mmCIF file of C-alpha atoms in Angstrom:
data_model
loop_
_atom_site.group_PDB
_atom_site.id
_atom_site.type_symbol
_atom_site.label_atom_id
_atom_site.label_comp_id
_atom_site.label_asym_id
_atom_site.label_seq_id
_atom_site.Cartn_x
_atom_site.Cartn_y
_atom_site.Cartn_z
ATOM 1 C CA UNK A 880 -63.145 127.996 -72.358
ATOM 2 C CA UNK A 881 -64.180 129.700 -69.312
ATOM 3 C CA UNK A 882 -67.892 129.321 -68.542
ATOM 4 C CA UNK A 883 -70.335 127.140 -66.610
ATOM 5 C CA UNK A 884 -71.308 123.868 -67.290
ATOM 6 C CA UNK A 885 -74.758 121.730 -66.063
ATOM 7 C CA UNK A 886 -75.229 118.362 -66.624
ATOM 8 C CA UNK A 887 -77.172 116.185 -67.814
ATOM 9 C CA UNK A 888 -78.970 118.024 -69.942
ATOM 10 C CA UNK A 889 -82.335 115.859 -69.655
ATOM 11 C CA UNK A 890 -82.921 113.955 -66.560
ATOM 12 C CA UNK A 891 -85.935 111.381 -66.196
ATOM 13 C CA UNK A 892 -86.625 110.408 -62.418
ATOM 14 C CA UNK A 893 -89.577 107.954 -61.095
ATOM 15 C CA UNK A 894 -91.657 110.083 -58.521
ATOM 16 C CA UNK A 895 -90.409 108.967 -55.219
ATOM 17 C CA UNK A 896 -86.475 109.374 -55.998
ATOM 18 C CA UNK A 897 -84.227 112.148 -55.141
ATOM 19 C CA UNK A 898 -81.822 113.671 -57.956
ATOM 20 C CA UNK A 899 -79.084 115.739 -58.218
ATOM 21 C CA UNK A 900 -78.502 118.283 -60.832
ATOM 22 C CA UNK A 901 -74.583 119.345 -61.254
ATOM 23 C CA UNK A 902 -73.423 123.028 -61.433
ATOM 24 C CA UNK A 903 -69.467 123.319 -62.082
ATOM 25 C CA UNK A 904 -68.067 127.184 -63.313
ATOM 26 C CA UNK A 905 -64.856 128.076 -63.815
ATOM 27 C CA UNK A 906 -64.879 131.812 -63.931
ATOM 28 C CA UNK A 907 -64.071 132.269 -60.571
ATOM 29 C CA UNK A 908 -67.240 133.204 -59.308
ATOM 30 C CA UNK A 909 -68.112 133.931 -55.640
ATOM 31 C CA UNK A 910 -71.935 133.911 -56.091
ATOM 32 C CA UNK A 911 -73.619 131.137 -57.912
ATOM 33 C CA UNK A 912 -78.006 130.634 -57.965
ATOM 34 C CA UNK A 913 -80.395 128.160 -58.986
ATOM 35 C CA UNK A 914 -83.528 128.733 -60.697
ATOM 36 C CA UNK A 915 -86.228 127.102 -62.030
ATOM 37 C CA UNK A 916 -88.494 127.866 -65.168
ATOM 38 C CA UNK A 917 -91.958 126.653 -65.768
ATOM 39 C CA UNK A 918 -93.343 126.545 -69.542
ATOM 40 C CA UNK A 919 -93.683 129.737 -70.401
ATOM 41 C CA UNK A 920 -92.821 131.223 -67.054
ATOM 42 C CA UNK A 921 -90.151 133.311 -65.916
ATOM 43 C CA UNK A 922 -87.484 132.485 -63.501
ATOM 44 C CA UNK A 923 -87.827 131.724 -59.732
ATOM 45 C CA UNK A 924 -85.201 131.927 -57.567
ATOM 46 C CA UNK A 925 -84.577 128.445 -55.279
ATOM 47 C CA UNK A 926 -81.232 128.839 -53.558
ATOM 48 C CA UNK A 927 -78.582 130.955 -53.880
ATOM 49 C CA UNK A 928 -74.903 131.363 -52.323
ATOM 50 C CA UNK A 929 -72.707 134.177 -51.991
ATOM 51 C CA UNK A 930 -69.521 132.060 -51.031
ATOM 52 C CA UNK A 931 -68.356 128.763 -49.775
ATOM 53 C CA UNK A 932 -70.197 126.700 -47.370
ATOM 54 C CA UNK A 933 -72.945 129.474 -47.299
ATOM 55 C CA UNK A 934 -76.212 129.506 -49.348
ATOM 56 C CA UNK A 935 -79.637 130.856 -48.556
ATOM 57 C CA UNK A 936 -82.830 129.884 -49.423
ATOM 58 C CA UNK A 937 -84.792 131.839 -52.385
ATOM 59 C CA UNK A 938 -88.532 132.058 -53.193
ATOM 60 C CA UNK A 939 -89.522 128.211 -53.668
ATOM 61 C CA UNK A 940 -86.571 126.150 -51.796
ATOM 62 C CA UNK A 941 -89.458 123.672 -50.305
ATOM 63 C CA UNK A 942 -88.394 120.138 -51.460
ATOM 64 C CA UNK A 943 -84.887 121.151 -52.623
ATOM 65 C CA UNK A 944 -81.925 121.169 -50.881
ATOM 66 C CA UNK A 945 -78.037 122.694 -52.460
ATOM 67 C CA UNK A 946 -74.416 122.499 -51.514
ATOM 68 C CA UNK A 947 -71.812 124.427 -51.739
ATOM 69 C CA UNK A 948 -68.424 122.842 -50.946
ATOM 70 C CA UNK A 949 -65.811 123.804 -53.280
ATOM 71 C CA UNK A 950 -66.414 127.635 -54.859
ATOM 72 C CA UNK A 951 -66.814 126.050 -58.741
ATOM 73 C CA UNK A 952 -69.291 123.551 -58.007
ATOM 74 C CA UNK A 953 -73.563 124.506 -56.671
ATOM 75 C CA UNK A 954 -74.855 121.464 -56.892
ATOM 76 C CA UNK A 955 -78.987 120.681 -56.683
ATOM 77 C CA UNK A 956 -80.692 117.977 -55.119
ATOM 78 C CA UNK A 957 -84.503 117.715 -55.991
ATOM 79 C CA UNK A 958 -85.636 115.401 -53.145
ATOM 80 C CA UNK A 959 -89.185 113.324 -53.181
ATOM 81 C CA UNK A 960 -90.896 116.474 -50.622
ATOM 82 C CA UNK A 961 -90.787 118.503 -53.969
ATOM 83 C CA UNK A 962 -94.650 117.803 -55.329
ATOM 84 C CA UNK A 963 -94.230 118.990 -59.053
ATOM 85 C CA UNK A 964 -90.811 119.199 -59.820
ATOM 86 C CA UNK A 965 -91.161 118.321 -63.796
ATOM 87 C CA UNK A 966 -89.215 121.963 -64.857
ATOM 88 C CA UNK A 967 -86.253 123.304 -66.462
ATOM 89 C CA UNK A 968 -83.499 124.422 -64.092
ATOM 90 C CA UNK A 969 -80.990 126.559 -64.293
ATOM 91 C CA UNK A 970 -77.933 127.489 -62.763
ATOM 92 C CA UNK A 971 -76.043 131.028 -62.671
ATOM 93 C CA UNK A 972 -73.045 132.652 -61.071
ATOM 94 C CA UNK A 973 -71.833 135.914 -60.877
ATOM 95 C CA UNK A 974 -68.778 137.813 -59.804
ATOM 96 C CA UNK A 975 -70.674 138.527 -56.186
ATOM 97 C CA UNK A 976 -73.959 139.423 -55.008
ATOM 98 C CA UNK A 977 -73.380 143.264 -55.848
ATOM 99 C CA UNK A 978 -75.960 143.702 -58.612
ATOM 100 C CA UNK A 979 -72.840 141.998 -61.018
ATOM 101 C CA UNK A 980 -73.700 140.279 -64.380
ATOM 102 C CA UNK A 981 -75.001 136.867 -64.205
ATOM 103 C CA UNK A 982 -73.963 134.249 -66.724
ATOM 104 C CA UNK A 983 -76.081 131.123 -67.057
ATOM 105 C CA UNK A 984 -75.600 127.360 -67.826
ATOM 106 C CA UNK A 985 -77.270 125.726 -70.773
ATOM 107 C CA UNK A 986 -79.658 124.116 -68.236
ATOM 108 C CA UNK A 987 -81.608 120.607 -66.809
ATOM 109 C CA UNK A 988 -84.792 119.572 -68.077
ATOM 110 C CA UNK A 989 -86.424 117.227 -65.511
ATOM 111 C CA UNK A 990 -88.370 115.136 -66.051
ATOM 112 C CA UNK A 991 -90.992 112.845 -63.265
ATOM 113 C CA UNK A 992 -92.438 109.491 -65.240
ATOM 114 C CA UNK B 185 -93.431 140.371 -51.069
ATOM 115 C CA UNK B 186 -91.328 142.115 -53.968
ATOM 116 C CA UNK B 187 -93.034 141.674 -57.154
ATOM 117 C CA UNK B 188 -91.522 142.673 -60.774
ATOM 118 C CA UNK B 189 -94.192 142.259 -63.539
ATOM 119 C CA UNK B 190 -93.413 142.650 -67.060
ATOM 120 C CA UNK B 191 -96.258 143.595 -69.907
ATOM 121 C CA UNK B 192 -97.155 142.321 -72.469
ATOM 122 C CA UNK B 193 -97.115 138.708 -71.762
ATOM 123 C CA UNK B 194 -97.330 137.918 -75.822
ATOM 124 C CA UNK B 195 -96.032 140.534 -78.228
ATOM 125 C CA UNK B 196 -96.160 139.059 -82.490
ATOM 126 C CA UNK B 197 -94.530 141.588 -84.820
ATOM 127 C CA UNK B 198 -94.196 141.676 -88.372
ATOM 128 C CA UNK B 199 -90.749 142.141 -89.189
ATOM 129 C CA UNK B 200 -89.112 146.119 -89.350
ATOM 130 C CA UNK B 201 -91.960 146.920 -86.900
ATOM 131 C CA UNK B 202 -91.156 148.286 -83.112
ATOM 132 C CA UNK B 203 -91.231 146.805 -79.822
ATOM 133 C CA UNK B 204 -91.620 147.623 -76.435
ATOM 134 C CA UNK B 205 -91.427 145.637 -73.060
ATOM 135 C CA UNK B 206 -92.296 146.829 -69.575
ATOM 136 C CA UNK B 207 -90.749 145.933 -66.573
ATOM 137 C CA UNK B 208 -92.630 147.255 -63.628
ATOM 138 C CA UNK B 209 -91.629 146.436 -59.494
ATOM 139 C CA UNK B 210 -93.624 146.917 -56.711
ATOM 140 C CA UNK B 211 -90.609 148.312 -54.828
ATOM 141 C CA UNK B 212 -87.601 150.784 -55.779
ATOM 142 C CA UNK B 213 -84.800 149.215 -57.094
ATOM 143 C CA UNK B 214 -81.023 149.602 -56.735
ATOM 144 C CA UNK B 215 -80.341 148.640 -60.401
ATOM 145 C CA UNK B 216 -82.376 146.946 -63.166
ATOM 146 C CA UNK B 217 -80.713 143.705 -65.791
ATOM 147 C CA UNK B 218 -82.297 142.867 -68.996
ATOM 148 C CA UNK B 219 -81.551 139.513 -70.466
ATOM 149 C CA UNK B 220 -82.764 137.522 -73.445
ATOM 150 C CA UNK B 221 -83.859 134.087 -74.055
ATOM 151 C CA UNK B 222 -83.822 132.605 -77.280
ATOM 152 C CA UNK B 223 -86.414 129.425 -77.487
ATOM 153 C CA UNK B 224 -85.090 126.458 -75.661
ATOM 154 C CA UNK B 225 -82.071 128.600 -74.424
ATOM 155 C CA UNK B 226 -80.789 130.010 -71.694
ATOM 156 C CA UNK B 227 -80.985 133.489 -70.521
ATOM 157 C CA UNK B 228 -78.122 135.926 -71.936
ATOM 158 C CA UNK B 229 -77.186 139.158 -70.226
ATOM 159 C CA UNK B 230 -77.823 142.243 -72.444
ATOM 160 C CA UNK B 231 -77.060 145.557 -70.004
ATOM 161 C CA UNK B 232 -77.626 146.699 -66.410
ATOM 162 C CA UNK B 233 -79.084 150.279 -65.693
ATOM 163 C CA UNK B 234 -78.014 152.107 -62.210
ATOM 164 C CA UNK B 235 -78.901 155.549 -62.487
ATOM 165 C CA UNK B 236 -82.670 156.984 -61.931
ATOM 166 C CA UNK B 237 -83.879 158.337 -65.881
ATOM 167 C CA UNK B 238 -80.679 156.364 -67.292
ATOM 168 C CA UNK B 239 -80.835 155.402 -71.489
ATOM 169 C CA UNK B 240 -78.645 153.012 -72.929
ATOM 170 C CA UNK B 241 -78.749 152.131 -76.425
ATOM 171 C CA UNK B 242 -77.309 148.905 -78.157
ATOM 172 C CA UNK B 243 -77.657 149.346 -82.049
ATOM 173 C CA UNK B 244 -81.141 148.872 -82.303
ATOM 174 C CA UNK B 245 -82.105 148.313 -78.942
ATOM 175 C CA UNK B 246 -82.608 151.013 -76.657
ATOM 176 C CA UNK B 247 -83.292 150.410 -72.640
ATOM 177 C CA UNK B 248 -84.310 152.827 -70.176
ATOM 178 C CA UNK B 249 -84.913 153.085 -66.110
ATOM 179 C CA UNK B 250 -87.233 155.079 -64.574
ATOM 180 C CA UNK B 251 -87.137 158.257 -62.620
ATOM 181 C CA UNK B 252 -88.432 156.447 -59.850
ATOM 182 C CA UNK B 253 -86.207 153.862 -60.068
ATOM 183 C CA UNK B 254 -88.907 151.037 -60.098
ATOM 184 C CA UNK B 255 -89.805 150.882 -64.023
ATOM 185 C CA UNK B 256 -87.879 149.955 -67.006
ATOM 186 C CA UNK B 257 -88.674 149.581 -70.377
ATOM 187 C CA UNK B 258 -86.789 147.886 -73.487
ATOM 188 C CA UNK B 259 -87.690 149.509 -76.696
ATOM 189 C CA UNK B 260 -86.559 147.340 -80.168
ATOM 190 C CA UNK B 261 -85.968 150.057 -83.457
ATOM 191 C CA UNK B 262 -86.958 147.787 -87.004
ATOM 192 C CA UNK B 263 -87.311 144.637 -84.908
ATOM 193 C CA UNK B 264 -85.662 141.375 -87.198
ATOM 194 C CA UNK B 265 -86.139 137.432 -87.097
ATOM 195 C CA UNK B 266 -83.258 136.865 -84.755
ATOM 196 C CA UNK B 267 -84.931 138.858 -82.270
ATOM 197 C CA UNK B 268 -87.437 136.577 -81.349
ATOM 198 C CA UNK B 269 -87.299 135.283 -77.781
ATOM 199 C CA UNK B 270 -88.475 136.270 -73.952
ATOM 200 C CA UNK B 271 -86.843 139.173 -72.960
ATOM 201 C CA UNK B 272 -86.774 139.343 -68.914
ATOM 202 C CA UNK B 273 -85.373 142.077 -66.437
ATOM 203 C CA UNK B 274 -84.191 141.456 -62.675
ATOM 204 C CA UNK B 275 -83.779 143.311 -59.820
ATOM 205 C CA UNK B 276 -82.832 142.778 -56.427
ATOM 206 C CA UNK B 277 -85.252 142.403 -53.843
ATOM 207 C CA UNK B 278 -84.885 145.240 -51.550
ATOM 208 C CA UNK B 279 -82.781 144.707 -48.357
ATOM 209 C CA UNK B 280 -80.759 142.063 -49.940
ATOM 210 C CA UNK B 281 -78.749 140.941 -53.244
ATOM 211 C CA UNK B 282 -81.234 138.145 -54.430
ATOM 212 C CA UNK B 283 -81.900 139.058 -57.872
ATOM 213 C CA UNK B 284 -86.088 138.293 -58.782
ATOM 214 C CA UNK B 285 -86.543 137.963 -62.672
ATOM 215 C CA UNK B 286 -89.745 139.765 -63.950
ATOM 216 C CA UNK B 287 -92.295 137.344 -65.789
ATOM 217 C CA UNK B 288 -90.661 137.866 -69.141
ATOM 218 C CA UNK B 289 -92.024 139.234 -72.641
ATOM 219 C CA UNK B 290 -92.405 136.904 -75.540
ATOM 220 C CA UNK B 291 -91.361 138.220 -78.876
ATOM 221 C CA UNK B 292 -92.478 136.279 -81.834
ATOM 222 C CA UNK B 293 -91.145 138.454 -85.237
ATOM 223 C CA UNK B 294 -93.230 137.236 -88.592
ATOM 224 C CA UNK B 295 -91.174 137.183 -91.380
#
């Protein structure tokens, strides 16, 4: 099935640690985003990249920090500089950058204990 | 910087009645998406409007852009249980291809 796929689906981390959230897609996707959703908020943008070994910073990229290596894979890093970083995040790709139709993973709820 | 607000917030229905969502950016925008979120989902991709006054209608939901280009609404004919979610548009900031999500409309549908 062609799609894209985040894992895990909950993560716990002790304040202090950095984590990494995986992003894998297999549609073929140049452009891929992260986001991250508050409780009942909408979506802010932290990185996004338009093709290999390029991203850009969004909105809120302060205490995150993103990859992009290999065109399937957009992986997150949520480093101990980010000061609330208890969210859901979610990852998205699209065709290209051209206004195209973004599909989404199932997401990452993280958790800081 | 570019703002896109969406009202109301909260919206509870009693199921068969309407609903309406505004999507409203403090800049013009290229295009306009609408996506849904059902309750500890993810957001799903329902249509993309290009053209200034466009209407597109999916059974009962109809979506239109403004003349302007920098409203949008999403209107919901008879609205049913398996509507209920947050119902968000994007658009992309101007100058560059980032898409911004608007805050997002909660629909709650009493049965």
């Amino acid at each position: 099935d062609g799609g894209i796929t985040q894992s895990p689906k909950y993560l716990f981390r002790k304040e202090g640690q950095n984590v990494t959230l995986s992003c894998e897609q297999n549609l073929n996707h140049d452009a891929m985003y992260w986001y991250r959703q508050d409780p009942g908020q909408g979506l802010r943008l932290i990185y996004y990249s338009q093709i290999v070994n390029d991203f850009q910073k969004g909105d809120i990229a302060e205490g995150y920090s993103v990859s992009r290596e290999k065109k399937e894979s957009f992986p997150l890093t949520v480093t101990s500089a980010q000061k609330n970083p208890t969210a859901f995040y979610l990852c998205a790709s699209s065709i290209d950058l051209m206004g195209a139709e973004a599909f989404f993973g199932q997401g990452t709820r993280l958790t800081v204990v | 910087g570019q703002q896109v607000m969406q009202i109301p917030q909260y919206q509870h229905v009693q199921e068969g009645e309407d609903f309406t969502t505004y999507c409203n950016s403090s800049t013009t925008l290229s295009n306009i998406q609408w996506y849904k979120q059902r309750p500890g989902g993810h957001p799903v991709f329902l249509i993309q409007l290009v053209k200034s006054g466009e209407v597109k209608k999916q059974k009962r939901l109809t979506f239109q852009f403004g003349e302007a280009k920098k409203n949008s609404s999403l209107h919901i004919t008879a609205t049913q249980t398996t509507d209920v979610g947050t119902y968000f548009c994007a658009g992309p900031t101007s100058g560059t291809y980032k898409y911004i999500f608007g805050t997002g409309t909660r629909l709650k549908v009493l049965a």
